[in-house]
Coordinates of C-alpha atoms in Angstrom, one line a residue:
M1 CA 6.9 -53.2 75.6
P2 CA 10.2 -54.2 77.4
V3 CA 9.7 -55.1 81.1
Q4 CA 10.5 -52.1 83.2
E5 CA 13.5 -52.9 86.1
V6 CA 12.0 -52.1 89.4
V7 CA 14.5 -49.5 90.5
E8 CA 14.6 -47.2 93.9
M9 CA 13.4 -43.8 92.7
S10 CA 15.5 -41.0 93.8
Y11 CA 13.0 -38.8 95.2
R12 CA 9.5 -39.3 96.8
P13 CA 6.8 -36.8 96.5
K14 CA 3.9 -36.9 98.4
E15 CA 0.3 -38.1 97.4
A16 CA -2.4 -36.0 95.9
T17 CA -4.6 -34.4 98.7
P18 CA -8.5 -34.7 98.7
A19 CA -9.0 -31.5 97.1
T20 CA -6.6 -32.2 94.2
A21 CA -8.2 -35.8 93.8
A22 CA -11.6 -34.1 93.8
V23 CA -10.5 -31.4 90.9
N24 CA -8.9 -34.3 88.8
K25 CA -11.9 -36.5 89.3
A26 CA -14.4 -33.6 88.1
G27 CA -12.0 -33.0 85.1
E28 CA -13.3 -36.4 84.1
A29 CA -16.7 -35.1 83.3
F30 CA -15.6 -32.1 81.2
Y31 CA -13.2 -33.9 79.0
P32 CA -14.8 -36.1 76.1
L33 CA -13.1 -39.3 77.4
D34 CA -15.7 -41.3 75.5
D35 CA -13.8 -40.5 72.3
R36 CA -11.3 -43.0 71.6
H37 CA -10.2 -42.2 68.1
D38 CA -6.7 -41.2 68.7
F39 CA -5.8 -44.7 70.1
H40 CA -6.4 -46.1 66.8
D41 CA -5.2 -43.2 64.8
A42 CA -1.8 -43.3 67.1
R43 CA -1.2 -47.2 66.7
V44 CA -2.4 -47.9 63.0
N45 CA -0.1 -49.0 60.3
L46 CA 2.5 -50.0 62.8
I47 CA 5.2 -51.9 60.6
A48 CA 8.1 -52.3 63.4
P49 CA 8.5 -51.6 67.1
I50 CA 11.3 -49.8 68.6
P51 CA 13.9 -52.6 69.1
N52 CA 13.6 -53.3 72.7
G53 CA 11.7 -49.9 73.5
Q54 CA 15.3 -48.5 73.5
V55 CA 17.7 -45.9 71.7
L56 CA 21.4 -46.7 72.2
N57 CA 24.5 -44.6 71.7
D58 CA 27.8 -45.8 70.2
D59 CA 29.0 -46.5 73.6
G60 CA 26.0 -48.7 74.2
V61 CA 24.4 -46.4 76.7
V62 CA 20.5 -46.3 76.7
V63 CA 19.7 -42.7 75.8
F64 CA 15.9 -43.3 75.6
D65 CA 13.9 -46.1 76.9
L66 CA 10.3 -46.3 76.4
G67 CA 10.4 -48.9 79.4
D68 CA 10.5 -45.8 81.6
F69 CA 7.0 -45.1 80.7
A70 CA 5.6 -48.7 81.4
Y71 CA 2.8 -47.3 83.7
L72 CA 1.2 -46.0 80.9
T73 CA -0.8 -48.9 79.7
D74 CA -4.0 -48.3 78.0
D75 CA -6.3 -49.7 80.6
A76 CA -4.2 -48.3 83.4
P77 CA -6.5 -46.4 85.8
R78 CA -5.8 -42.6 86.0
P79 CA -3.9 -41.9 89.4
D80 CA -5.2 -39.0 91.4
T81 CA -2.1 -37.0 90.9
V82 CA -2.7 -36.9 87.1
D83 CA -4.9 -34.3 85.5
A84 CA -7.8 -36.9 83.2
S85 CA -6.8 -35.1 80.1
L86 CA -2.8 -35.5 80.5
W87 CA -3.1 -38.9 81.7
R88 CA -5.6 -40.0 78.4
T89 CA -3.2 -38.3 75.9
S90 CA -0.1 -39.9 77.4
Q91 CA -1.7 -43.4 77.2
V92 CA -2.4 -42.7 73.3
I93 CA 1.5 -42.1 72.9
H94 CA 2.8 -44.2 74.8
E95 CA 3.9 -47.0 72.2
G96 CA 6.4 -46.1 69.5
G97 CA 7.7 -47.4 66.1
L98 CA 7.9 -47.3 62.4
Y99 CA 4.4 -46.5 61.0
K100 CA 3.3 -46.4 57.4
V101 CA 1.4 -43.0 56.9
V102 CA 0.0 -43.7 53.4
D103 CA 2.0 -45.3 50.3
R104 CA 5.3 -43.7 50.1
I105 CA 5.2 -41.8 53.5
Y106 CA 6.5 -43.2 56.7
Q107 CA 7.2 -42.1 60.3
V108 CA 9.4 -43.0 63.1
R109 CA 7.4 -41.9 66.4
N110 CA 8.0 -42.1 69.9
N111 CA 11.8 -42.9 70.0
D112 CA 12.1 -39.1 70.7
I113 CA 10.2 -36.0 71.5
A114 CA 9.8 -35.5 67.7
N115 CA 8.8 -37.5 64.5
L116 CA 11.3 -38.7 61.7
T117 CA 9.3 -38.4 58.5
I118 CA 10.8 -40.5 55.6
V119 CA 9.2 -40.0 52.0
E120 CA 10.1 -42.6 49.4
G121 CA 10.8 -41.2 46.3
D122 CA 11.6 -43.2 43.0
D123 CA 15.2 -43.6 43.7
G124 CA 16.0 -42.0 47.2
L125 CA 14.6 -41.1 50.5
I126 CA 13.4 -37.3 51.4
V127 CA 13.7 -37.2 55.2
I128 CA 11.6 -34.3 56.8
D129 CA 12.6 -33.5 60.2
C130 CA 15.5 -35.4 61.7
S131 CA 14.4 -36.0 65.4
T132 CA 16.5 -34.4 68.2
S133 CA 19.5 -36.6 68.5
V134 CA 21.7 -38.4 66.0
E135 CA 21.0 -41.8 67.9
A136 CA 17.1 -41.5 67.4
A137 CA 17.2 -40.4 63.8
A138 CA 20.0 -43.2 62.9
Q139 CA 17.7 -46.0 64.5
G140 CA 14.8 -44.4 62.5
M141 CA 16.7 -44.8 59.4
K142 CA 17.9 -48.4 60.0
L143 CA 14.0 -49.5 60.9
F144 CA 12.9 -48.1 57.6
R145 CA 15.8 -49.9 55.5
D146 CA 15.4 -53.2 57.3
H147 CA 11.6 -52.8 57.0
V148 CA 10.6 -50.9 53.8
A149 CA 13.1 -50.1 51.3
D150 CA 17.3 -49.9 51.3
K151 CA 17.3 -46.3 49.4
P152 CA 19.9 -43.5 49.6
V153 CA 18.9 -40.1 51.2
A154 CA 18.0 -38.0 48.3
A155 CA 17.4 -34.8 50.2
V156 CA 16.7 -33.5 53.9
I157 CA 14.1 -31.1 54.8
Y158 CA 14.3 -28.9 57.8
T159 CA 10.4 -27.6 58.5
H160 CA 11.6 -25.0 60.9
T161 CA 14.6 -23.9 63.3
H162 CA 14.1 -26.1 66.4
V163 CA 16.6 -28.3 67.7
D164 CA 14.3 -31.1 67.7
H165 CA 13.9 -31.1 64.2
Y166 CA 17.6 -30.7 63.3
G167 CA 19.3 -32.2 65.8
G168 CA 19.7 -35.7 64.4
V169 CA 20.6 -35.0 61.1
K170 CA 24.2 -36.6 61.2
G171 CA 22.2 -39.6 61.9
V172 CA 20.3 -39.3 58.5
V173 CA 23.0 -38.1 56.1
D174 CA 26.9 -38.3 55.9
P175 CA 28.0 -34.4 56.0
A176 CA 30.5 -35.1 53.3
D177 CA 27.4 -35.9 50.8
V178 CA 25.8 -32.4 51.8
A179 CA 29.2 -30.9 51.2
S180 CA 29.4 -32.2 48.0
G181 CA 26.3 -31.1 46.8
K182 CA 25.2 -34.7 46.5
V183 CA 22.4 -34.2 49.1
P184 CA 20.8 -31.0 49.6
I185 CA 19.4 -29.8 53.1
I186 CA 16.1 -27.6 52.1
A187 CA 14.9 -25.3 54.8
P188 CA 13.0 -21.9 55.4
G189 CA 14.5 -18.6 55.3
T190 CA 17.9 -17.7 54.0
I191 CA 20.8 -19.9 55.0
A192 CA 22.0 -17.2 57.4
S193 CA 18.7 -16.7 58.7
F194 CA 18.1 -20.1 59.6
D195 CA 21.6 -20.7 61.1
K196 CA 21.2 -17.5 63.0
F197 CA 17.7 -18.7 64.6
A198 CA 18.5 -22.1 64.9
I199 CA 21.8 -21.9 66.5
G200 CA 21.4 -18.5 68.0
E201 CA 18.2 -19.4 70.1
N202 CA 19.9 -22.3 71.6
V203 CA 23.3 -20.9 72.2
I204 CA 23.3 -17.0 72.7
A205 CA 20.7 -17.7 75.7
G206 CA 21.3 -21.2 75.8
N207 CA 22.5 -21.4 79.5
A208 CA 19.2 -19.8 80.6
M209 CA 16.9 -21.5 78.1
S210 CA 18.4 -25.0 79.2
R211 CA 17.9 -24.3 83.0
R212 CA 14.3 -23.0 82.3
A213 CA 13.7 -26.3 80.0
Q214 CA 14.9 -28.8 82.8
Y215 CA 11.9 -27.3 84.8
A216 CA 9.4 -27.2 81.8
F217 CA 10.3 -30.6 80.1
G218 CA 10.8 -32.4 83.7
N219 CA 14.0 -33.6 82.9
L220 CA 14.9 -33.4 86.5
L221 CA 11.8 -35.7 87.7
D222 CA 11.5 -39.3 87.6
R223 CA 9.6 -41.1 85.2
E224 CA 6.1 -42.0 87.0
P225 CA 2.6 -40.9 88.0
H226 CA 3.6 -38.4 90.6
Q227 CA 6.2 -37.0 88.6
F228 CA 7.0 -36.7 84.8
V229 CA 4.1 -38.7 82.8
T230 CA 4.8 -37.2 79.2
L231 CA 5.4 -34.3 77.6
G232 CA 1.9 -34.5 75.9
A233 CA 3.0 -33.4 72.5
G234 CA 5.4 -36.1 72.6
I235 CA 6.6 -38.8 74.9
G236 CA 9.5 -37.1 76.3
N237 CA 13.0 -36.0 76.0
G238 CA 16.2 -38.7 75.8
K239 CA 18.4 -38.9 78.6
H240 CA 22.1 -38.0 79.2
G241 CA 24.5 -39.1 76.5
M242 CA 22.4 -38.7 73.4
T243 CA 24.3 -36.3 70.4
I244 CA 22.8 -33.4 69.3
S245 CA 24.3 -32.4 65.5
Y246 CA 23.7 -29.6 63.1
I247 CA 24.5 -29.1 59.6
S248 CA 23.7 -25.8 57.6
P249 CA 21.2 -25.7 55.1
T250 CA 22.1 -25.6 51.5
D251 CA 18.8 -24.9 49.6
P252 CA 16.8 -22.0 50.7
I253 CA 12.9 -21.5 50.7
T254 CA 12.1 -17.9 50.7
Q255 CA 8.8 -17.6 49.0
T256 CA 5.5 -19.4 48.7
G257 CA 4.9 -21.3 45.6
Q258 CA 8.5 -22.5 45.4
T259 CA 8.7 -26.1 44.6
R260 CA 11.5 -28.7 44.4
T261 CA 11.3 -32.1 42.3
I262 CA 13.1 -34.7 44.2
A263 CA 13.3 -38.7 43.5
G264 CA 10.3 -38.3 41.1
L265 CA 8.2 -36.1 43.5
T266 CA 6.9 -32.3 43.8
F267 CA 7.3 -30.8 46.8
E268 CA 5.4 -27.1 47.1
F269 CA 6.5 -25.1 49.9
L270 CA 4.6 -22.4 51.7
Y271 CA 6.8 -19.9 53.4
A272 CA 5.6 -19.3 56.8
P273 CA 7.7 -17.0 59.0
D274 CA 7.5 -15.8 62.6
T275 CA 5.0 -18.3 63.7
E276 CA 5.7 -21.2 66.0
A277 CA 9.4 -20.6 64.9
P278 CA 11.1 -17.6 63.0
E279 CA 11.6 -19.7 60.2
E280 CA 8.9 -22.3 59.3
M281 CA 7.4 -23.7 56.2
H282 CA 4.3 -26.0 55.2
I283 CA 5.1 -28.7 52.8
W284 CA 2.5 -30.0 49.9
I285 CA 3.3 -33.3 47.8
P286 CA 0.6 -33.2 45.3
E287 CA 1.3 -36.7 43.8
L288 CA 0.4 -38.2 47.6
K289 CA -2.2 -35.4 48.3
A290 CA -0.1 -35.3 51.4
L291 CA 0.3 -32.0 53.8
T292 CA 2.3 -30.9 56.5
C293 CA 1.8 -27.6 58.6
A294 CA 4.9 -28.2 60.5
E295 CA 4.3 -27.3 64.1
N296 CA 1.8 -24.9 63.2
A297 CA -0.9 -27.5 63.4
N298 CA -0.6 -30.2 66.1
H299 CA -2.3 -32.4 68.1
C300 CA -1.9 -29.8 70.8
L301 CA -2.4 -26.2 71.5
H302 CA 1.1 -24.7 70.8
N303 CA 2.9 -21.9 72.8
I304 CA 2.7 -18.2 71.9
Q305 CA 5.2 -17.3 74.6
T306 CA 7.5 -20.8 75.3
L307 CA 8.4 -21.2 79.0
R308 CA 11.6 -22.4 78.3
G309 CA 12.4 -18.8 76.8
A310 CA 12.3 -18.2 72.9
R311 CA 11.2 -15.3 70.9
T312 CA 7.5 -14.6 71.5
R313 CA 5.4 -15.9 68.2
D314 CA 2.7 -14.1 66.5
A315 CA -0.8 -15.8 67.1
R316 CA -2.1 -14.2 64.3
N317 CA 0.2 -15.6 61.9
F318 CA -0.6 -19.0 62.9
A319 CA -4.1 -18.2 61.9
R320 CA -3.2 -16.4 58.6
Y321 CA -0.7 -19.4 57.3
L322 CA -3.2 -21.9 58.2
D323 CA -6.0 -20.3 56.4
E324 CA -3.6 -19.7 53.4
T325 CA -2.5 -23.3 53.8
L326 CA -6.7 -24.4 53.4
E327 CA -7.0 -21.9 50.5
R328 CA -4.2 -23.6 48.8
W329 CA -4.8 -27.2 49.1
G330 CA -7.6 -27.8 51.7
D331 CA -9.9 -29.3 49.1
Q332 CA -7.1 -31.9 47.9
A333 CA -5.4 -32.8 51.0
E334 CA -5.9 -36.6 51.9
V335 CA -3.3 -36.7 54.8
H336 CA -1.8 -34.4 57.2
Y337 CA 1.5 -35.7 59.1
G338 CA 3.0 -33.5 61.6
P339 CA 6.7 -33.6 62.9
H340 CA 4.9 -34.5 66.5
S341 CA 2.4 -37.2 67.1
W342 CA 0.1 -39.1 64.4
P343 CA -1.0 -38.2 61.2
V344 CA -5.0 -37.0 60.2
W345 CA -6.3 -39.1 57.5
G346 CA -9.0 -37.8 55.0
N347 CA -10.4 -34.8 53.7
D348 CA -13.1 -33.7 55.8
N349 CA -11.2 -34.3 58.8
I350 CA -8.0 -32.5 57.8
V351 CA -10.4 -29.5 57.1
Q352 CA -12.0 -29.6 60.3
F353 CA -8.7 -29.9 62.1
L354 CA -6.8 -26.9 60.2
E355 CA -9.9 -24.8 60.7
D356 CA -10.2 -25.6 64.2
Q357 CA -6.6 -24.8 64.9
R358 CA -6.9 -21.7 62.9
D359 CA -9.5 -20.6 64.8
M360 CA -8.0 -21.5 68.5
Y361 CA -5.0 -19.1 67.6
K362 CA -7.0 -16.5 66.0
Y363 CA -9.6 -16.9 69.2
I364 CA -6.8 -16.4 71.4
H365 CA -5.2 -13.3 69.6
D366 CA -8.2 -11.4 69.2
Q367 CA -10.0 -12.0 72.4
S368 CA -6.6 -10.9 74.1
L369 CA -6.2 -7.7 72.2
R370 CA -10.1 -7.0 72.6
L371 CA -9.8 -7.3 76.6
A372 CA -6.3 -5.2 76.3
N373 CA -8.3 -2.4 74.6
K374 CA -10.6 -2.4 77.4
G375 CA -7.9 -2.0 80.0
Y376 CA -7.1 -5.3 81.1
T377 CA -3.6 -6.5 82.3
P378 CA -2.2 -9.7 80.9
L379 CA -3.0 -11.7 84.0
E380 CA -6.4 -10.2 84.5
A381 CA -7.2 -11.2 80.6
A382 CA -5.7 -14.7 81.2
E383 CA -7.9 -15.3 84.0
V384 CA -11.1 -14.8 81.9
I385 CA -10.4 -16.0 78.6
A386 CA -11.5 -19.4 77.7
L387 CA -12.0 -21.3 74.4
P388 CA -15.5 -21.9 73.3
D389 CA -16.5 -25.5 73.9
Q390 CA -16.9 -26.1 70.3
L391 CA -12.9 -25.7 70.3
A392 CA -12.1 -26.7 73.7
H393 CA -13.6 -30.1 73.5
K394 CA -11.6 -31.3 70.4
W395 CA -8.6 -33.3 71.8
Y396 CA -6.3 -31.5 69.2
N397 CA -6.9 -28.3 70.9
R398 CA -6.1 -29.3 74.5
Q399 CA -3.1 -27.8 76.4
Y400 CA -0.1 -30.2 76.0
H401 CA 2.1 -27.4 75.0
G402 CA 0.8 -24.4 75.4
T403 CA -1.9 -22.9 77.4
V404 CA -4.9 -20.3 77.0
H405 CA -3.6 -18.7 80.2
H406 CA 0.0 -18.1 79.3
D407 CA -0.7 -17.8 75.4
V408 CA -3.1 -14.7 76.3
R409 CA -0.3 -13.3 78.4
G410 CA 2.3 -14.0 75.4
V411 CA -0.2 -12.2 72.9
F412 CA 0.0 -9.0 75.4
T413 CA 4.0 -9.7 75.3
K414 CA 4.2 -9.6 71.6
E415 CA 1.8 -6.7 70.9
L416 CA 2.3 -4.5 74.0
G417 CA 5.6 -5.6 75.5
M418 CA 6.7 -6.1 79.0
W419 CA 5.1 -3.7 80.7
D420 CA 1.6 -4.9 82.1
G421 CA 0.2 -1.3 82.0
D422 CA -0.1 -1.0 85.6
P423 CA 2.4 1.6 87.3
V424 CA 3.2 -0.2 90.5
S425 CA 4.7 -3.0 88.2
L426 CA 7.0 -0.5 86.2
H427 CA 9.8 -0.2 89.1
P428 CA 9.0 -2.6 91.7
H429 CA 11.7 -3.8 94.1
I430 CA 13.3 -7.1 93.4
P431 CA 11.7 -10.3 95.0
V432 CA 14.2 -10.7 97.8
E433 CA 13.9 -7.0 98.8
S434 CA 10.1 -6.9 98.4
A435 CA 10.0 -10.3 100.5
K436 CA 12.0 -8.8 103.4
R437 CA 9.6 -6.0 103.7
Y438 CA 6.9 -8.5 103.6
V439 CA 8.0 -10.6 106.3
D440 CA 8.9 -7.2 108.3
L441 CA 5.4 -6.1 108.0
I442 CA 3.5 -9.4 108.3
G443 CA 6.1 -11.5 110.3
A444 CA 7.2 -15.1 109.6
E445 CA 4.8 -17.1 111.9
A446 CA 1.8 -15.2 110.4
I447 CA 2.9 -16.0 106.9
L448 CA 3.4 -19.8 107.6
T449 CA 0.2 -20.0 109.5
E450 CA -1.4 -18.0 106.6
G451 CA 0.5 -20.4 104.1
Q452 CA -0.7 -23.4 105.9
R453 CA -4.4 -22.4 106.1
A454 CA -4.3 -21.5 102.2
F455 CA -3.1 -25.2 101.9
D456 CA -5.4 -26.7 104.0
E457 CA -8.3 -25.2 102.3
G458 CA -7.0 -26.2 98.9
D459 CA -6.2 -22.6 98.0
Y460 CA -2.8 -23.7 96.6
R461 CA -2.0 -20.8 94.4
W462 CA -2.2 -18.3 97.3
A463 CA -0.3 -20.8 99.7
A464 CA 2.6 -20.6 97.0
E465 CA 2.0 -16.8 96.5
I466 CA 2.3 -15.9 100.2
L467 CA 5.1 -18.7 101.0
H468 CA 7.2 -17.0 98.5
K469 CA 7.7 -13.8 100.6
L470 CA 9.2 -16.0 103.3
V471 CA 11.3 -18.4 101.3
F472 CA 12.9 -15.3 99.4
A473 CA 13.1 -13.4 102.7
Q474 CA 14.6 -16.5 104.7
P475 CA 16.0 -19.1 101.9
D476 CA 17.2 -21.2 105.1
N477 CA 13.8 -21.7 106.4
Q478 CA 13.1 -25.0 105.7
Q479 CA 9.7 -25.2 106.9
A480 CA 8.5 -22.4 104.6
K481 CA 10.2 -24.2 101.6
N482 CA 8.6 -27.6 102.6
L483 CA 4.9 -26.2 102.9
Q484 CA 5.6 -23.9 99.6
A485 CA 6.8 -27.5 97.9
D486 CA 3.5 -28.9 99.3
A487 CA 1.3 -26.2 97.1
Y488 CA 3.4 -26.2 94.0
E489 CA 3.2 -30.1 94.1
Q490 CA -0.6 -30.3 94.3
M491 CA -0.6 -27.4 91.4
G492 CA 1.4 -29.6 89.4
Y493 CA -0.8 -32.7 90.1
Q494 CA -4.1 -30.5 88.9
T495 CA -2.8 -29.1 85.7
E496 CA -3.2 -30.2 82.3
A497 CA -0.4 -29.0 80.9
P498 CA 2.6 -30.9 80.9
Q499 CA 5.1 -27.9 81.2
W500 CA 3.1 -26.5 84.0
R501 CA 3.1 -29.9 85.8
G502 CA 7.0 -30.0 85.0
I503 CA 7.9 -26.4 86.4
F504 CA 5.6 -26.9 89.4
L505 CA 6.9 -30.4 90.4
T506 CA 10.4 -29.6 89.8
A507 CA 10.0 -26.5 92.1
A508 CA 8.6 -28.7 94.7
R509 CA 11.7 -31.1 94.4
E510 CA 14.3 -28.3 94.6
L511 CA 12.6 -26.7 97.3
R512 CA 12.6 -29.9 99.6
E513 CA 16.5 -31.3 98.1
G514 CA 18.2 -28.1 96.7
V515 CA 19.1 -27.7 93.1
V516 CA 19.3 -30.9 91.1
E517 CA 22.2 -30.8 88.6
A518 CA 21.5 -30.5 85.0
V519 CA 22.1 -33.5 82.4
F520 CA 21.0 -31.7 79.3
S521 CA 22.2 -28.6 77.3
T522 CA 21.2 -27.6 73.7
A523 CA 24.4 -25.9 73.3
S524 CA 26.3 -28.7 71.9
P525 CA 29.5 -28.7 70.5
D526 CA 28.3 -29.2 66.9
T527 CA 25.8 -26.3 67.1
I528 CA 29.0 -24.2 68.5
L529 CA 31.1 -24.9 66.0
A530 CA 28.2 -24.4 63.2
M531 CA 27.8 -20.8 64.5
P532 CA 28.3 -18.1 61.9
L533 CA 30.9 -16.1 62.9
D534 CA 28.8 -12.8 63.8
V535 CA 26.8 -15.1 66.2
L536 CA 30.2 -16.7 67.8
F537 CA 31.2 -13.0 68.8
D538 CA 27.6 -12.3 69.8
F539 CA 28.1 -15.3 72.1
A540 CA 31.1 -13.9 73.4
G541 CA 29.5 -10.5 73.9
V542 CA 27.2 -11.7 76.3
H543 CA 30.0 -13.4 78.5
L544 CA 31.7 -10.1 79.0
I545 CA 31.2 -8.7 82.6
G546 CA 30.1 -5.1 81.5
D547 CA 31.0 -3.2 84.8
K548 CA 34.3 -5.2 85.6
A549 CA 35.2 -4.4 81.6
V550 CA 34.6 -0.6 81.7
D551 CA 37.9 0.4 81.6
T552 CA 39.6 -2.5 79.4
D553 CA 40.8 -1.5 76.0
L554 CA 41.8 -4.2 73.8
R555 CA 41.7 -5.4 70.3
I556 CA 42.5 -9.0 69.0
D557 CA 42.5 -10.2 65.4
F558 CA 41.4 -13.5 64.2
H559 CA 42.0 -15.4 61.3
F560 CA 39.9 -18.4 60.7
T561 CA 42.2 -20.3 58.2
D562 CA 39.7 -22.9 57.0
T563 CA 37.0 -20.5 56.0
N564 CA 39.5 -17.8 55.2
E565 CA 37.7 -15.3 56.9
A566 CA 39.4 -12.4 59.3
W567 CA 37.7 -10.6 62.0
T568 CA 38.8 -7.8 64.5
M569 CA 37.4 -7.7 67.9
W570 CA 37.7 -5.3 70.5
V571 CA 36.6 -4.5 74.1
K572 CA 36.1 -0.9 75.1
R573 CA 33.8 0.9 77.6
G574 CA 32.4 -2.5 78.8
V575 CA 31.2 -3.6 75.3
L576 CA 32.5 -6.3 73.2
N577 CA 32.0 -5.6 69.4
A578 CA 33.6 -7.3 66.5
R579 CA 33.3 -6.8 62.6
L580 CA 35.0 -8.3 59.3
G581 CA 38.4 -7.5 58.6
T582 CA 41.8 -6.8 60.5
S583 CA 43.0 -3.5 62.3
P584 CA 46.6 -2.2 62.7
D585 CA 45.6 -1.4 66.4
A586 CA 45.4 -5.1 67.5
G587 CA 47.3 -5.8 70.2
A588 CA 47.4 -9.8 69.3
A589 CA 46.4 -12.0 66.4
V590 CA 45.2 -15.4 66.4
S591 CA 45.0 -17.8 63.5
G592 CA 43.9 -21.0 63.3
P593 CA 40.9 -23.4 62.1
K594 CA 37.2 -22.3 63.5
A595 CA 37.2 -25.2 65.6
A596 CA 40.4 -24.1 67.6
L597 CA 39.3 -20.7 67.7
V598 CA 36.0 -20.8 68.8
G599 CA 37.8 -22.1 72.2
V600 CA 39.7 -18.9 72.0
V601 CA 37.1 -16.4 71.5
L602 CA 35.1 -18.1 74.5
K603 CA 37.9 -19.0 76.7
P604 CA 40.9 -16.6 75.8
A605 CA 42.9 -17.9 78.7
T606 CA 43.3 -21.2 76.8
G607 CA 45.0 -19.2 73.7
P608 CA 48.9 -19.4 75.0
H609 CA 48.3 -23.2 75.9
L610 CA 46.9 -23.9 72.4
A611 CA 49.6 -22.0 70.6
D612 CA 52.2 -24.0 72.6
Q613 CA 50.3 -27.3 71.2
G614 CA 50.7 -25.8 67.7
N615 CA 46.8 -25.7 67.3
I616 CA 46.8 -21.9 66.6
R617 CA 49.3 -19.4 65.8
L618 CA 49.6 -16.6 68.4
D619 CA 51.4 -12.9 67.4
G620 CA 51.7 -10.0 69.3
D621 CA 51.1 -9.5 73.0
A622 CA 49.9 -13.1 74.6
S623 CA 48.8 -11.1 77.8
V624 CA 46.2 -9.4 75.8
L625 CA 44.5 -12.8 76.1
T626 CA 44.9 -12.7 79.8
Q627 CA 43.4 -9.5 80.0
L628 CA 40.2 -10.5 78.1
A629 CA 39.9 -13.7 80.2
A630 CA 39.8 -11.6 83.3
V631 CA 36.5 -9.9 82.2
M632 CA 34.8 -12.8 80.8
D633 CA 31.9 -14.8 82.8
D634 CA 31.4 -18.3 83.3
F635 CA 27.6 -19.4 83.5
D636 CA 26.3 -22.0 86.1
P637 CA 23.9 -24.3 84.2
N638 CA 22.4 -25.2 87.8
F639 CA 21.4 -21.3 89.1
N640 CA 18.8 -21.1 91.6
I641 CA 15.0 -20.6 90.5
V642 CA 13.1 -21.2 93.5
T643 CA 15.4 -19.5 95.8
P644 CA 17.3 -16.4 95.6

């Protein structure tokens, strides 16, 4: 572990209160802290550490640094500001490097939130998931080639459609080798479907998702025990300056039982859509008796409804596909390796692991709907459902990504929709209007007094809730914001869940200091350029200011010269539509390569300038682009969350 430089922290939180310290101390009696097997399993078979504990980009800038986590030594005492379970799992994962899983399977872990898994074939490498960034993936490939075998990449496999599993692909393989057919990229679902979900999830609602992710993943917090500890399911995200890439799959898996023979090894797939991701699959390598269930089986409870924002998942499908996996390969598997954290070895251990994960999701699903059928609202059900001890006391079922509480609410959303069944929530006032009425009724001083009383008595949930009224009615009331920040802070210290911790502690920071500027976005240039054209026009559509465009009537044809596709796009009645083909009614026509036309579609005012530079051809009335630009919106990546 590299020596960490002593730096002046940019933000200084408060200490844990006696009430919080007592809650976290009591947690030590609940958790099976004497079970230390994970410390061994997470470190065994280390081949080489991460060089200097750092990942650098091409400019020599550090984009990931294990030194940021130097406080996480194995024998470091738990601080009062961290839940005992979160502290323990963070200690488990604080080391990183290249590890041997079994003969011919290797993983690079903890130079990124996700693993790079390399399977050594007879005459080539099969890379399963590619980390989040090009830099992390390239470093992982170099570690492998320096210490194990210098073989070419024979295939890349994406297990599912999330950015931390494909974002590093250009650090693994040359795009030209994929384009030529030399290296296939195998992925679940049709190519169009994979592209749609991989890119659409991170772009169409990307600005909102990125801002929410800043909170949930603790990206706006310093790395230290009062703020960000780890992400639990992984060490943490990289810093500003890392590169997110994308290459579309070339070899789709759409049915369970499909196989591929690559570099002398057999890969058999179980297609598992609508689980942890819209497109996902499990992989069995019979020659190695090796199994991965992608992110449907982890060393943690996963999300049914993500806090960053994504499609609600089906908890039943988690359980169904895990059971099908057990039925197919449960009596043969000798190692289970995942895209996050460390493997599970031994058939008995694997079967127990998968059965426990299966039953955890099934329990959450079934008990949520049992209570729904008894008339419980989502919040009421979430308050009373807890995993039975036989499941809850397994470290791999702890709440390091999802929580039982918000997963229960996710099941309600998936099965019953957004309304909780209470008429009062069907058409409420927006928070600001509701808050003003509460303050008018109760009085600002009375709310402050009640907030302080609740805080002093350790009732932080109520303190945060009642003070929210005053903060939203009087967003310049710093006394109210400071007190609500104090309450959120203690809630963050008490939670086991890293994402809850990140949200509460970031809320506290922004209440005290104001909005902290974002440093990371999943809508990278590579993913935008890789967008299918229908998704590109969908992305343009969410930029249209509907009420401003209600009287706009225009049409533009786009000819993408490098793909030889033509699309016509029109705005009418406040709606942007597009379809394949051209129209004789188009007021303007724009031709050029996709890289140039993406800019015109999303920033139409740039069209005449690009035409002047010769990057595109613009025919017809250039003012049509100006009219379109006048009704297109820009998204502030730093919008308010804890204040109106």
